[in-house]
mmCIF file of C-alpha atoms in Angstrom:
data_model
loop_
_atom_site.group_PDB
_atom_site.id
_atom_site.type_symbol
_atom_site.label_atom_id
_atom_site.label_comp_id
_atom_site.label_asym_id
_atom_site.label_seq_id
_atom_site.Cartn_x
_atom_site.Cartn_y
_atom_site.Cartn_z
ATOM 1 C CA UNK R 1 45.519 7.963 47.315
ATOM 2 C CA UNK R 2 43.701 5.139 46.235
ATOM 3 C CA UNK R 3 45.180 2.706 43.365
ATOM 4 C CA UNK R 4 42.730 1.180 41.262
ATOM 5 C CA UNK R 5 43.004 -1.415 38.672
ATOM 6 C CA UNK R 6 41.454 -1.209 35.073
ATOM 7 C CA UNK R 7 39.264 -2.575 34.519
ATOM 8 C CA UNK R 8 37.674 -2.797 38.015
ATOM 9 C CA UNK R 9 36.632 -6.306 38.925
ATOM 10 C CA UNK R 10 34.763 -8.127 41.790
ATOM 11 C CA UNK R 11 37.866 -8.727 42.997
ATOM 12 C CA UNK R 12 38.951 -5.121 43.881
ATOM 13 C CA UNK R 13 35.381 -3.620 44.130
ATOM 14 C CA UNK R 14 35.014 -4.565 48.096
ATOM 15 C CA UNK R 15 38.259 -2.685 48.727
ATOM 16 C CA UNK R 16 37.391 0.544 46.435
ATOM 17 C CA UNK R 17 34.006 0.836 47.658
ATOM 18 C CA UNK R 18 35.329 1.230 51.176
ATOM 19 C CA UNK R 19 37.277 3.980 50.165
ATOM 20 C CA UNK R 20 35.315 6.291 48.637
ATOM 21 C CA UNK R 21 31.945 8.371 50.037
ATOM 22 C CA UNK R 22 30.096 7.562 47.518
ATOM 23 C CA UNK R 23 27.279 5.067 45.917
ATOM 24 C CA UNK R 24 30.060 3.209 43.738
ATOM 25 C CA UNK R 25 29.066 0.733 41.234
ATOM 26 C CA UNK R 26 31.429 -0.860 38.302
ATOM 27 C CA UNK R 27 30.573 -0.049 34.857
ATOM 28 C CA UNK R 28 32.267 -2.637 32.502
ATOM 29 C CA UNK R 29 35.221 -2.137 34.605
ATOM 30 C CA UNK R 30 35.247 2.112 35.078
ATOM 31 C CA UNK R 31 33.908 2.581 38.928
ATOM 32 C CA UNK R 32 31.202 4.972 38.895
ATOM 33 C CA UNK R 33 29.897 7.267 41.739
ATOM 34 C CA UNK R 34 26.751 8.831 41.960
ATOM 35 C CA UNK R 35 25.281 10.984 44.886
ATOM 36 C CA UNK R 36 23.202 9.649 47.610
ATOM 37 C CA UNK R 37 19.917 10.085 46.895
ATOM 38 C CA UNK R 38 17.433 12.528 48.140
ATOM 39 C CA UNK R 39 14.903 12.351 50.702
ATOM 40 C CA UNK R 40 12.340 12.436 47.814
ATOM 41 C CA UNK R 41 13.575 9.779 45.978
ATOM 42 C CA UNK R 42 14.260 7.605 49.075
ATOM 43 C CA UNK R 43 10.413 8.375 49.613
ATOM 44 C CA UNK R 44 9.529 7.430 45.987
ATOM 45 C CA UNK R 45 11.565 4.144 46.326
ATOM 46 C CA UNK R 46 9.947 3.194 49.790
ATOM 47 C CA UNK R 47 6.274 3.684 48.549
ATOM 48 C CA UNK R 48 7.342 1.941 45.321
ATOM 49 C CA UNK R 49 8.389 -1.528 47.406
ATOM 50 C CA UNK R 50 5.795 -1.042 50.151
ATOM 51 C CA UNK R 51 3.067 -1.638 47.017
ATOM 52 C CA UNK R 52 5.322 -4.210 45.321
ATOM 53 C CA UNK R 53 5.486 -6.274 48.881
ATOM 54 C CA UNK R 54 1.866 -5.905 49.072
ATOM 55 C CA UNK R 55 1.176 -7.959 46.075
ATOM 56 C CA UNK R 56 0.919 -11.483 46.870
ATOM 57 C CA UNK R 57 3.597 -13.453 44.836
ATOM 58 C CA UNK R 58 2.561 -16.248 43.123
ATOM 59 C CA UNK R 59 5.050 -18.748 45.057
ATOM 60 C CA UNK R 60 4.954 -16.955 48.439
ATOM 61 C CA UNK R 61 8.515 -16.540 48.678
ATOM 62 C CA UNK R 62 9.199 -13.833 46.492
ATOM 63 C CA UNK R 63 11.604 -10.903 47.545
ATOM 64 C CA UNK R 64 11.388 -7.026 47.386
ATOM 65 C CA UNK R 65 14.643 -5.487 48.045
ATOM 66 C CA UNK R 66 15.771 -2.012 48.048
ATOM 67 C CA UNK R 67 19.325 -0.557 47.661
ATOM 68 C CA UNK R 68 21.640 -0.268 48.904
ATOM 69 C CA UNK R 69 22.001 -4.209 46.931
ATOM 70 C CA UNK R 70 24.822 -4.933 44.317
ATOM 71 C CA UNK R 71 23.859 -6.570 41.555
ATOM 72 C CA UNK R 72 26.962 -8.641 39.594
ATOM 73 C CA UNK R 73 25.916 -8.783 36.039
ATOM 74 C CA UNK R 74 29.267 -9.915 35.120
ATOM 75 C CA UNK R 75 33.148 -9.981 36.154
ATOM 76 C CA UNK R 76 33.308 -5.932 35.558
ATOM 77 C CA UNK R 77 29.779 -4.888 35.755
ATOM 78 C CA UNK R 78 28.336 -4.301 39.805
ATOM 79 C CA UNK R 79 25.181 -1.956 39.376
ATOM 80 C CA UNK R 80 22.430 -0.681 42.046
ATOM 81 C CA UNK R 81 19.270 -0.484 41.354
ATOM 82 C CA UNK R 82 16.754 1.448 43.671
ATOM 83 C CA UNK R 83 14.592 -2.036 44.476
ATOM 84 C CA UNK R 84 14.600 -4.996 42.967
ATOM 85 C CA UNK R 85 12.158 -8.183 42.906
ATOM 86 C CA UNK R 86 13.831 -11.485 43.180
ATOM 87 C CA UNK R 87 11.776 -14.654 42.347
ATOM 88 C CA UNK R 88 11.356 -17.555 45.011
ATOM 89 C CA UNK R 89 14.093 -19.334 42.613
ATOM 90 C CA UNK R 90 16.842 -16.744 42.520
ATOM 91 C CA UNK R 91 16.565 -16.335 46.434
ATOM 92 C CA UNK R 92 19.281 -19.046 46.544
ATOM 93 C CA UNK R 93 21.847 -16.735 43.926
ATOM 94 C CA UNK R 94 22.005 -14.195 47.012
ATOM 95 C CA UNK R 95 25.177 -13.943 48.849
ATOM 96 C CA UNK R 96 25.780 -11.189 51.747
ATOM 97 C CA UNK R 97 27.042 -8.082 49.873
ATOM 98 C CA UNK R 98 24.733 -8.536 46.832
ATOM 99 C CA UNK R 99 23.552 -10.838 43.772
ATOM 100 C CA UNK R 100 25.370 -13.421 41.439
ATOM 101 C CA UNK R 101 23.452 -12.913 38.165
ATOM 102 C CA UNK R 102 20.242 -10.704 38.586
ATOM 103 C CA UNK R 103 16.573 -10.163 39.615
ATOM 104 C CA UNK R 104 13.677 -10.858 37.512
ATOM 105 C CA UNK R 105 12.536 -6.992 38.037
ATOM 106 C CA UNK R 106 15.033 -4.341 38.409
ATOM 107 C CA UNK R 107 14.061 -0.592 39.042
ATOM 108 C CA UNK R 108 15.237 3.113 38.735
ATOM 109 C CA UNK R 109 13.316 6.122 40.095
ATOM 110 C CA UNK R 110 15.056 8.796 37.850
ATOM 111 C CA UNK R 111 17.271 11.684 39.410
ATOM 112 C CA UNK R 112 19.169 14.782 37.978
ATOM 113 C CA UNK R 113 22.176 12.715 38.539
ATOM 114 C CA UNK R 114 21.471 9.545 37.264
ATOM 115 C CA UNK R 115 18.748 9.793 34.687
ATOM 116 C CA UNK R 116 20.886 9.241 31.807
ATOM 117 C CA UNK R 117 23.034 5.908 33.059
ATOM 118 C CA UNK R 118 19.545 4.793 34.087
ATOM 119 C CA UNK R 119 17.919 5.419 30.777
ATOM 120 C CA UNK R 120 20.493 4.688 28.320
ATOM 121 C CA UNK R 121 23.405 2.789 29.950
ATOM 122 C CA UNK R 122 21.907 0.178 32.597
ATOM 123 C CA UNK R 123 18.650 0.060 30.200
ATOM 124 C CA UNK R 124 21.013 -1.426 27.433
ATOM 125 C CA UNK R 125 23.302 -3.332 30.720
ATOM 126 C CA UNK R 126 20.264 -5.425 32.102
ATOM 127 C CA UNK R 127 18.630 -6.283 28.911
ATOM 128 C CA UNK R 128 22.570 -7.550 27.277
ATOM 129 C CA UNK R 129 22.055 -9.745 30.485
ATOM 130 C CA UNK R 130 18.584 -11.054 30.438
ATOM 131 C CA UNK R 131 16.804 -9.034 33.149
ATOM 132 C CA UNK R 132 13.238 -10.159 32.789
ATOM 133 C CA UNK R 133 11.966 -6.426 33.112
ATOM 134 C CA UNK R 134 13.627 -2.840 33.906
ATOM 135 C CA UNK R 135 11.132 -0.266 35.642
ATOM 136 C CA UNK R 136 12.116 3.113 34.961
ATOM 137 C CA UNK R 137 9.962 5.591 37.294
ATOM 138 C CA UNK R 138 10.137 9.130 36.319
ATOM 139 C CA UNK R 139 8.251 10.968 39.333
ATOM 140 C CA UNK R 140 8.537 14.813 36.785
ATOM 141 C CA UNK R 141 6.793 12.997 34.305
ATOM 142 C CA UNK R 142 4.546 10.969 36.262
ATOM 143 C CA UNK R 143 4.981 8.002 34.505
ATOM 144 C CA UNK R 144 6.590 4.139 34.778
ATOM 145 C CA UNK R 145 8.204 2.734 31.639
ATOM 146 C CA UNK R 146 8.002 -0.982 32.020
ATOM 147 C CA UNK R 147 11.043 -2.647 29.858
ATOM 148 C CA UNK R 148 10.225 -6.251 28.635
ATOM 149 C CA UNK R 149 11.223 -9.423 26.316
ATOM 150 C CA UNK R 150 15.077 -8.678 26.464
ATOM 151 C CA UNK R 151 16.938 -9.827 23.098
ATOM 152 C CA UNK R 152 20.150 -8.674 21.666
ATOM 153 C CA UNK R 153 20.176 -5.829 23.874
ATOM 154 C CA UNK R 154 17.054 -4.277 23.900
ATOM 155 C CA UNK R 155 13.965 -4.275 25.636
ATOM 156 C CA UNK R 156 10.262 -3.585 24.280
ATOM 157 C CA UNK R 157 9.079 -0.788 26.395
ATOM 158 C CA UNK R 158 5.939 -0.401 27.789
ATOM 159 C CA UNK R 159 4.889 2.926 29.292
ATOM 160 C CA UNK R 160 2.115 3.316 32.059
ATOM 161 C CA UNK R 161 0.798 6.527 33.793
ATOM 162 C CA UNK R 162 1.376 6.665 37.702
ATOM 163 C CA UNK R 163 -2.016 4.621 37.634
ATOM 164 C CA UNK R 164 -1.636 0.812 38.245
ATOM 165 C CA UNK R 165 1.657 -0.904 36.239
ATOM 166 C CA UNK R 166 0.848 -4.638 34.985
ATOM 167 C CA UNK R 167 4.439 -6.766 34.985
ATOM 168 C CA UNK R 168 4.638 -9.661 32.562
ATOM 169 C CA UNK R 169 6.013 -11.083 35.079
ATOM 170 C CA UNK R 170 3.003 -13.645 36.636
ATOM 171 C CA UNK R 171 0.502 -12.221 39.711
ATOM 172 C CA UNK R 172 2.677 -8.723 39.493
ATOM 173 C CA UNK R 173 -0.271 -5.440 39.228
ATOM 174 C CA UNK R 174 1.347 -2.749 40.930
#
C-alpha cells in the first residue's frame, strides 16, 4: 500500500503519481483522481487547440499545450487543465514534467466527473493565483465561459455561445 504524506507536496507528487492509475493532481495538499477522459472529450479538447494554434500569436512564439501538463500553482497545489496557452514569456517557466507558476489561458471542457472541481474549485484555484483567463467549455450547453481580471479570488465571467470566443488576452479570437 502506498504511504502518502499530508499534505501532498511537489516533493512526493512524482512518486504518488506513479502509483496510482489515475489522472492525479494535488489539491492544496489532498491528491485527487479523476477518470481518464472520454473519447468525446479528448475530441472536444483536440478541436479546441487545433483552432487556438491556428490563431497567429502576437509574438510568434506562443504555446498551445494539451494535458496531460501539470501545472504547480503552489507547494501543495499540481492541477491539469485540458490545454493551456502559454505566452512567448512564460515558455522559459517550463520544466519537463510540467509548469512553475501558470499559463496566461487555462481551460476545462466539462465532464460528469469533473464539472464541479472545474467550476467551483480550480475556478476559485487559478484566479487566487493570477491566471490571466480560465475557459470553461461546456459541450451540453453549448457554450464557453471566458473567466477574466482575477482579484481576490474571483474572476469576471464572460459567457460566449459555441460561436467565435474573443480572449482579453491580445490577437486571441477563437
Amino acid at each position: 500500500m502506498l504511504a502518502i504524506s499530508n499534505p501532498l507536496t511537489y516533493d512526493a507528487f512524482p512518486h504518488v503519481r506513479g502509483a496510482t492509475n489515475d489522472q492525479t493532481k494535488v489539491i492544496e495538499g489532498e491528491l485527487v483522481g479523476t477518470p481518464f477522459p472520454s473519447s468525446f472529450h479528448q475530441a472536444i479538447v483536440l478541436r479546441l487547440t487545433r483552432a487556438i494554434d491556428r490563431v497567429p500569436a502576437k509574438s510568434g512564439n506562443d504555446a498551445v499545450l494539451f494535458a496531460p501538463i501539470d501545472g504547480w500553482l503552489a507547494p501543495d497545489t499540481i492541477v491539469q487543465p485540458d490545454a493551456v496557452v502559454l505566452l512567448e514569456d512564460q515558455l522559459s517557466a517550463m520544466v519537463d514534467c510540467g509548469g512553475e507558476g501558470f499559463p496566461s489561458i487555462a481551460i476545462a471542457v466539462l465532464s460528469p466527473s469533473s464539472s464541479r472541481r472545474d467550476l467551483i474549485v480550480k475556478r476559485r484555484l487559478f484566479a487566487t493565483h493570477d491566471v490571466a483567463e480560465y475557459w470553461i467549455v461546456d459541450p451540453a450547453g453549448k457554450t464557453v465561459t471566458i473567466n477574466t481580471e482575477p482579484a481576490d479570488g474571483h474572476y469576471r465571467p464572460v459567457v460566449t455561445s459555441l460561436a467565435p470566443a474573443t480572449s482579453a488576452l491580445p490577437g486571441r479570437v477563437i
